[in-house]
PDB file of C-alpha atoms in Angstrom:
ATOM      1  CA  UNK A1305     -10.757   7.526  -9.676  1.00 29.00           C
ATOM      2  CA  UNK A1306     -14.500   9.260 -10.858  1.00 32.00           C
ATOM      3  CA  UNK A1307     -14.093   6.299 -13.505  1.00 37.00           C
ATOM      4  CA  UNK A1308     -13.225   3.023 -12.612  1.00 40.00           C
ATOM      5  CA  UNK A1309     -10.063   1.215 -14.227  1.00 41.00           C
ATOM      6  CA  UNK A1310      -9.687  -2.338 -14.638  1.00 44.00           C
ATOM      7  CA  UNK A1311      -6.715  -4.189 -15.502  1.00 47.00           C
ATOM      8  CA  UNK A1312      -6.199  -7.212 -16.845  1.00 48.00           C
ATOM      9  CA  UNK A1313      -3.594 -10.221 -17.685  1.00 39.00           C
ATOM     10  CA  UNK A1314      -3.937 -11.644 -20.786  1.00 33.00           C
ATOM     11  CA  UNK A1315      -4.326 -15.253 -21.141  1.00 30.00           C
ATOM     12  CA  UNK A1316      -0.639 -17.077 -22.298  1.00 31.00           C
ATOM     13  CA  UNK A1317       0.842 -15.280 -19.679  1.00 33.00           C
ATOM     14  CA  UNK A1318       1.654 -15.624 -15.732  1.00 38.00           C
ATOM     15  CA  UNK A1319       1.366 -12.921 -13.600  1.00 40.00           C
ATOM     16  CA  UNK A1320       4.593 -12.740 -11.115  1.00 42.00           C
ATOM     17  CA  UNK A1321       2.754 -14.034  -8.566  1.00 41.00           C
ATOM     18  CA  UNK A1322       5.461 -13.481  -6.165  1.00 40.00           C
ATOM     19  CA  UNK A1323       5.355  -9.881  -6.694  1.00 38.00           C
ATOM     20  CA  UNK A1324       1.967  -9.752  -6.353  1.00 38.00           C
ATOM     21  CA  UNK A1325       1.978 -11.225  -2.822  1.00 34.00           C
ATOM     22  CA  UNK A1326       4.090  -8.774  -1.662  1.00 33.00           C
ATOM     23  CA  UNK A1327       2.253  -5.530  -3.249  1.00 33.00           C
ATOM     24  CA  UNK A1328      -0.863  -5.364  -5.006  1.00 34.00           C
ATOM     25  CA  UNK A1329      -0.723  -2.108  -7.154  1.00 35.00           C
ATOM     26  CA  UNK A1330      -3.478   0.820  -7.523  1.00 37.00           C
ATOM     27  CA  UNK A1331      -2.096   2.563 -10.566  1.00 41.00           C
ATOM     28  CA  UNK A1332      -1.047   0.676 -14.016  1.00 43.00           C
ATOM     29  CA  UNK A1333       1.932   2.187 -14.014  1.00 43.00           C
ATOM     30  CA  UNK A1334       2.827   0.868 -11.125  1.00 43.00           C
ATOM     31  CA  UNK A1335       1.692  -2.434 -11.881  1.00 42.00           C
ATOM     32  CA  UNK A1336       3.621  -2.493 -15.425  1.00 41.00           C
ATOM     33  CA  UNK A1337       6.409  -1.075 -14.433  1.00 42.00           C
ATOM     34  CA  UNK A1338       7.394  -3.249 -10.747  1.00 42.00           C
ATOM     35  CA  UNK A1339       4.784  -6.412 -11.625  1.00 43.00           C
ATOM     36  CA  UNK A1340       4.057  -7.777 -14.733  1.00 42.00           C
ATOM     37  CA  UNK A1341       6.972  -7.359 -17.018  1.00 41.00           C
ATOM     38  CA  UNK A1342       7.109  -8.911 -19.607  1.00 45.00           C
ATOM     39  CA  UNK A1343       3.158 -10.499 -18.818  1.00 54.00           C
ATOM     40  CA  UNK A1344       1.070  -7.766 -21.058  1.00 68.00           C
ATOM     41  CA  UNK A1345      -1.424  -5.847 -18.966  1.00 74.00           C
ATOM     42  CA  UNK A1346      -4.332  -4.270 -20.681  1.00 79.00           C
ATOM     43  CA  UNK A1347      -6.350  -1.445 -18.817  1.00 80.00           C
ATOM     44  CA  UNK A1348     -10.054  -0.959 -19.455  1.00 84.00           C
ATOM     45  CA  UNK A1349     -12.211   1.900 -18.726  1.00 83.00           C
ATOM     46  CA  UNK A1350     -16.330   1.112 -17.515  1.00 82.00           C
ATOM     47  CA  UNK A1351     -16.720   4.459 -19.218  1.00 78.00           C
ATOM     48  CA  UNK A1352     -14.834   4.854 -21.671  1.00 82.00           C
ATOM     49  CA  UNK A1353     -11.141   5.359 -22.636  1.00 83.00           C
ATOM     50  CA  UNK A1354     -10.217   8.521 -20.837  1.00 83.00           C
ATOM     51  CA  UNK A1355     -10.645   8.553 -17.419  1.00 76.00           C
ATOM     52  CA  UNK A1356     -10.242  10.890 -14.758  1.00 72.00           C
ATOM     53  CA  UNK A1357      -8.291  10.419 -11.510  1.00 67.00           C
ATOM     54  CA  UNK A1358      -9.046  11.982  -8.245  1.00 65.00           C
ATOM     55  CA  UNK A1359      -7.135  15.404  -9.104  1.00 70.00           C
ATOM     56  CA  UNK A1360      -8.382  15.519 -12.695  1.00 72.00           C
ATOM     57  CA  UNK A1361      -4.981  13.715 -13.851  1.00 73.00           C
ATOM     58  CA  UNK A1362      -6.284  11.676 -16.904  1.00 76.00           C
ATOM     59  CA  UNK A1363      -5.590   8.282 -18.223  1.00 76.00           C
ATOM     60  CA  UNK A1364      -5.891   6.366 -20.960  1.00 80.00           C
ATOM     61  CA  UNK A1365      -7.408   2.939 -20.775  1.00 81.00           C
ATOM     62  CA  UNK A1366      -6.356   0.461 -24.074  1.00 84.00           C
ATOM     63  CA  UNK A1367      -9.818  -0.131 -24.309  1.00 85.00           C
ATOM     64  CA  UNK A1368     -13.481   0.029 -22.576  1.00 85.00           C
ATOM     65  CA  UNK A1369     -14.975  -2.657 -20.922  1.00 84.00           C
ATOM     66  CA  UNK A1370     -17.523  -3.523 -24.210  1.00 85.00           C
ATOM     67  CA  UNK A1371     -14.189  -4.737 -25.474  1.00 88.00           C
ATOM     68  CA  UNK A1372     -12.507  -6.750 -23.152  1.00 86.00           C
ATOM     69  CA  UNK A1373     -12.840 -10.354 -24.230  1.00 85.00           C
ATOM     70  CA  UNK A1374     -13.136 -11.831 -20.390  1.00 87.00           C
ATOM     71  CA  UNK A1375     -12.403 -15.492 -21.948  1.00 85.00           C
ATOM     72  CA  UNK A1376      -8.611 -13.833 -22.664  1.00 82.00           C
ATOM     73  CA  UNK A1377      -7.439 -12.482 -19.639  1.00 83.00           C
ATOM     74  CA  UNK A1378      -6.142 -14.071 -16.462  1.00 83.00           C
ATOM     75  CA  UNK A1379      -6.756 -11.058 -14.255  1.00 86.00           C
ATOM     76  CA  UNK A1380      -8.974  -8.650 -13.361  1.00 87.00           C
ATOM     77  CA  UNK A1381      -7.758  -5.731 -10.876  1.00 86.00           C
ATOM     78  CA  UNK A1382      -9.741  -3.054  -9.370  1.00 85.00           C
ATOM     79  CA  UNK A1383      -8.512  -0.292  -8.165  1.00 81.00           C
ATOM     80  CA  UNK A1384      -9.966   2.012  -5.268  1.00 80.00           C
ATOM     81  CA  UNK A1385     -10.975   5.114  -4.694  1.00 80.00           C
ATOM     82  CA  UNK A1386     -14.972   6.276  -4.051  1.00 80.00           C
ATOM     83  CA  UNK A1387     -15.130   7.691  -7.255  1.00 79.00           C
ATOM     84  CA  UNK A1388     -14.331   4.284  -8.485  1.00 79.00           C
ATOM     85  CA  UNK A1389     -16.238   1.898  -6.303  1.00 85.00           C
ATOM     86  CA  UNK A1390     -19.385   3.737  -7.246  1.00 86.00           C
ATOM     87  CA  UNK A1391     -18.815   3.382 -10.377  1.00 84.00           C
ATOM     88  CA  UNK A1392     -18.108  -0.446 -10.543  1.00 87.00           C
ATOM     89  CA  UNK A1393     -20.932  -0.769  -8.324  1.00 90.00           C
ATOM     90  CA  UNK A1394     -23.285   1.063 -10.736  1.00 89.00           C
ATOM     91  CA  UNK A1395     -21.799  -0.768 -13.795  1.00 88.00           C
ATOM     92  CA  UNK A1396     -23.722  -4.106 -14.565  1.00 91.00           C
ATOM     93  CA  UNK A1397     -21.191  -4.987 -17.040  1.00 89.00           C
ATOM     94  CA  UNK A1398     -18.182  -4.660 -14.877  1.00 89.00           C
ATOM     95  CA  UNK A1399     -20.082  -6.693 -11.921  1.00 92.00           C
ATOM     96  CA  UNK A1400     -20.638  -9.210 -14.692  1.00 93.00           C
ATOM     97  CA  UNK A1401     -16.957  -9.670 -15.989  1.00 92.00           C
ATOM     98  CA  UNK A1402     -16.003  -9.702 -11.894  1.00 93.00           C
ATOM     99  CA  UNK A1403     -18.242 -12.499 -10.866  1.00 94.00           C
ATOM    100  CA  UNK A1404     -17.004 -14.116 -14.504  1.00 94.00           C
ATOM    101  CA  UNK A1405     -13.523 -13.890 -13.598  1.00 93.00           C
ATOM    102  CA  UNK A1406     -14.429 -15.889 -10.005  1.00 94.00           C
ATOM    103  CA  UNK A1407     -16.773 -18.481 -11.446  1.00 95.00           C
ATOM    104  CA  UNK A1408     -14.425 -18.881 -13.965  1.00 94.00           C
ATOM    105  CA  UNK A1409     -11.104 -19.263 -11.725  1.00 92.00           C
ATOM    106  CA  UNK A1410      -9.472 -16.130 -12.396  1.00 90.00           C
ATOM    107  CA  UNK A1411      -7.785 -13.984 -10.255  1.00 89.00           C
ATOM    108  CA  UNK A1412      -9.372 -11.331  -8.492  1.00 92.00           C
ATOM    109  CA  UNK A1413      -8.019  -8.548  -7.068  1.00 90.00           C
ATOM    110  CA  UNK A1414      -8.846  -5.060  -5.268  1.00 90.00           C
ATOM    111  CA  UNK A1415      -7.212  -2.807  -3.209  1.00 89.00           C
ATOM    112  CA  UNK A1416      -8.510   0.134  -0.888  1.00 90.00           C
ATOM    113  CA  UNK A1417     -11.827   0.666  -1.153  1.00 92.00           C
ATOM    114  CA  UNK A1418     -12.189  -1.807  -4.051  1.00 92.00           C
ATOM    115  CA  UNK A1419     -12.473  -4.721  -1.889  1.00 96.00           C
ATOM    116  CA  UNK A1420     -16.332  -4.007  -1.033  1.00 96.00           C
ATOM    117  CA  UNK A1421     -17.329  -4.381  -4.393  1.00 95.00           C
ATOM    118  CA  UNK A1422     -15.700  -8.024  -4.041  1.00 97.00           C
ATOM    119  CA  UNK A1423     -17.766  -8.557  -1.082  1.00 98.00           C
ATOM    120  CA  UNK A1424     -21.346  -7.152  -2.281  1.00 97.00           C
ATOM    121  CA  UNK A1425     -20.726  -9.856  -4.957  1.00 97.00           C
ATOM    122  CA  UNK A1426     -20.365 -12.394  -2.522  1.00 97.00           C
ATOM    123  CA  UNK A1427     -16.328 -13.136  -3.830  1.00 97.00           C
ATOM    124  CA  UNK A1428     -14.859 -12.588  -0.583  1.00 98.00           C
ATOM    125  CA  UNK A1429     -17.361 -14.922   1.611  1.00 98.00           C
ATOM    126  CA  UNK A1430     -15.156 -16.904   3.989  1.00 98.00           C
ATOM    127  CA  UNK A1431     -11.997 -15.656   2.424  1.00 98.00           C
ATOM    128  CA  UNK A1432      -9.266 -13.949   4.102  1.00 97.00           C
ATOM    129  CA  UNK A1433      -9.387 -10.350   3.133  1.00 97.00           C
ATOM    130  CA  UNK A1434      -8.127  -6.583   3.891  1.00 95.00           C
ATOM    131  CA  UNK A1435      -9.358  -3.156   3.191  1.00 95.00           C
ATOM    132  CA  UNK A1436      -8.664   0.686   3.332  1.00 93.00           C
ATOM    133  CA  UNK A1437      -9.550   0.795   7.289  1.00 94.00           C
ATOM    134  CA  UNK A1438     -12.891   2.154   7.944  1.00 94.00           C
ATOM    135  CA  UNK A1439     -14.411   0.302   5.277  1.00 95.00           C
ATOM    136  CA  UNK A1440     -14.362  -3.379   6.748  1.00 96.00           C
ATOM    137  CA  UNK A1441     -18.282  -2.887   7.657  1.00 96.00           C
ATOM    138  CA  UNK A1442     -18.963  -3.754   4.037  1.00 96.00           C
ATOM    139  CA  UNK A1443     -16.400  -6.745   4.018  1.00 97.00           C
ATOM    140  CA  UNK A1444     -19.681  -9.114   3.826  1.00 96.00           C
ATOM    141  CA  UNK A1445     -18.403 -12.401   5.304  1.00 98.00           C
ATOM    142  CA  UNK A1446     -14.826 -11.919   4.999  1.00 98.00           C
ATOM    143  CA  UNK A1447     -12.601 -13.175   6.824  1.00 98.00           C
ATOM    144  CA  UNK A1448     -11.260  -9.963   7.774  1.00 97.00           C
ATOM    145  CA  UNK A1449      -7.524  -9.002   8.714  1.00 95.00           C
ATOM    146  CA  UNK A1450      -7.538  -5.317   9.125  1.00 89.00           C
ATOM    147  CA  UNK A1451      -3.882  -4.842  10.130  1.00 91.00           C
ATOM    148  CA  UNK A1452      -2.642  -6.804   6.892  1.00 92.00           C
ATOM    149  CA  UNK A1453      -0.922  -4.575   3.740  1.00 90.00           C
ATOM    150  CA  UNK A1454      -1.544  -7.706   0.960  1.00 89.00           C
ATOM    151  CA  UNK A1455      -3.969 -10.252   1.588  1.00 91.00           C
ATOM    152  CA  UNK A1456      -3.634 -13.578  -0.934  1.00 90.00           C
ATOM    153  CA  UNK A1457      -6.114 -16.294  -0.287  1.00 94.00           C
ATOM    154  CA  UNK A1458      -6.391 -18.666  -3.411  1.00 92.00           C
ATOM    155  CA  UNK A1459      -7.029 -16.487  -6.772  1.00 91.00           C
ATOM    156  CA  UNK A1460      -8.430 -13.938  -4.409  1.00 93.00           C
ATOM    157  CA  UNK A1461      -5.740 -10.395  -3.683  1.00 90.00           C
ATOM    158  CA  UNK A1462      -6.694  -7.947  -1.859  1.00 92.00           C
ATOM    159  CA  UNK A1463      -4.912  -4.618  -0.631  1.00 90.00           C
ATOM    160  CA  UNK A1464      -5.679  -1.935   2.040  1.00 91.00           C
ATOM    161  CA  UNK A1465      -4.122   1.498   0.539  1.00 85.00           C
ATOM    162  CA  UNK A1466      -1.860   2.877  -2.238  1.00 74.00           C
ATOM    163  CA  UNK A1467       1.263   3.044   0.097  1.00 74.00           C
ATOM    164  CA  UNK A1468       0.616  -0.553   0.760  1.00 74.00           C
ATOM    165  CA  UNK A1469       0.782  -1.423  -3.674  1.00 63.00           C
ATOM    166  CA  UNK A1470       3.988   1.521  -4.044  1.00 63.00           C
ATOM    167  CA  UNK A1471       7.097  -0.170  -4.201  1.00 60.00           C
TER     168      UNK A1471
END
């Protein structure tokens, strides 16, 4: 994505963690439709509402990340992508709500790319991890397992690639 999405589980619910395990999602859709029925999933935009994907597809986030109340939710999930790991990276506020969710014993979870923002804020340090290949170099201290699809270590999921989170 140019913009980065977030998504995330509102408190009162359980994610289908057994799901999860198995696939870790990179578009909403995806996760609503295969994951967290009937758990409500609210996206969130760092720049707004509309974002735009890779091929100038947009999307609508429910709301920006000003109005996520990070006390609520029970998940945050983000997605890869350069466009959107430069923009998470360049977003204080969505750093913030990340190392909230950890410090706060929430689940955490990235997939392709996405995983290095995890690491640059120190949440994958001596956890088992994966990545899109080619960008383990800045896994930090992970405990890396390149040839893994889904990685779940504690409240921590990580995922290498899309065709790894499709169903």
């Amino acid at each position: 994505y140019d913009d980065s999405l977030y998504t995330a589980w509102v408190s009162g619910y359980e994610p289908n963690l057994d799901s999860i395990n198995l696939r870790l999602p990179t578009i909403t859709e995806t996760v609503t439709k295969t994951i967290v029925k009937p758990s409500p999933l609210i996206t969130v935009g760092i720049q707004g509402k509309t974002i735009a994907g890779g091929h100038n597809i947009p999307f609508v986030a429910d709301i920006t990340l000003e109005e996520m109340d990070l006390t609520r939710m029970d998940m945050l999930m983000l997605p890869g992508g350069l466009g959107g790991v430069a923009s998470a990276r360049a977003s204080r506020s969505a750093t913030e709500a990340l190392d909230f969710a950890r410090k706060n014993g929430k689940f955490v979870a990235a997939i392709c790319a996405g995983p290095t923002v995890l690491a640059d804020l120190g949440i994958t340090d001596g956890k088992h991890a994966t990545c899109y290949p080619g960008c383990e170099d800045g896994m930090g201290s992970a405990l890396m397992e390149p040839d893994a699809a889904v990685i779940r270590d504690g409240k921590l999921i990580t995922g290498a690639s899309a065709g790894c989170a499709i169903p």
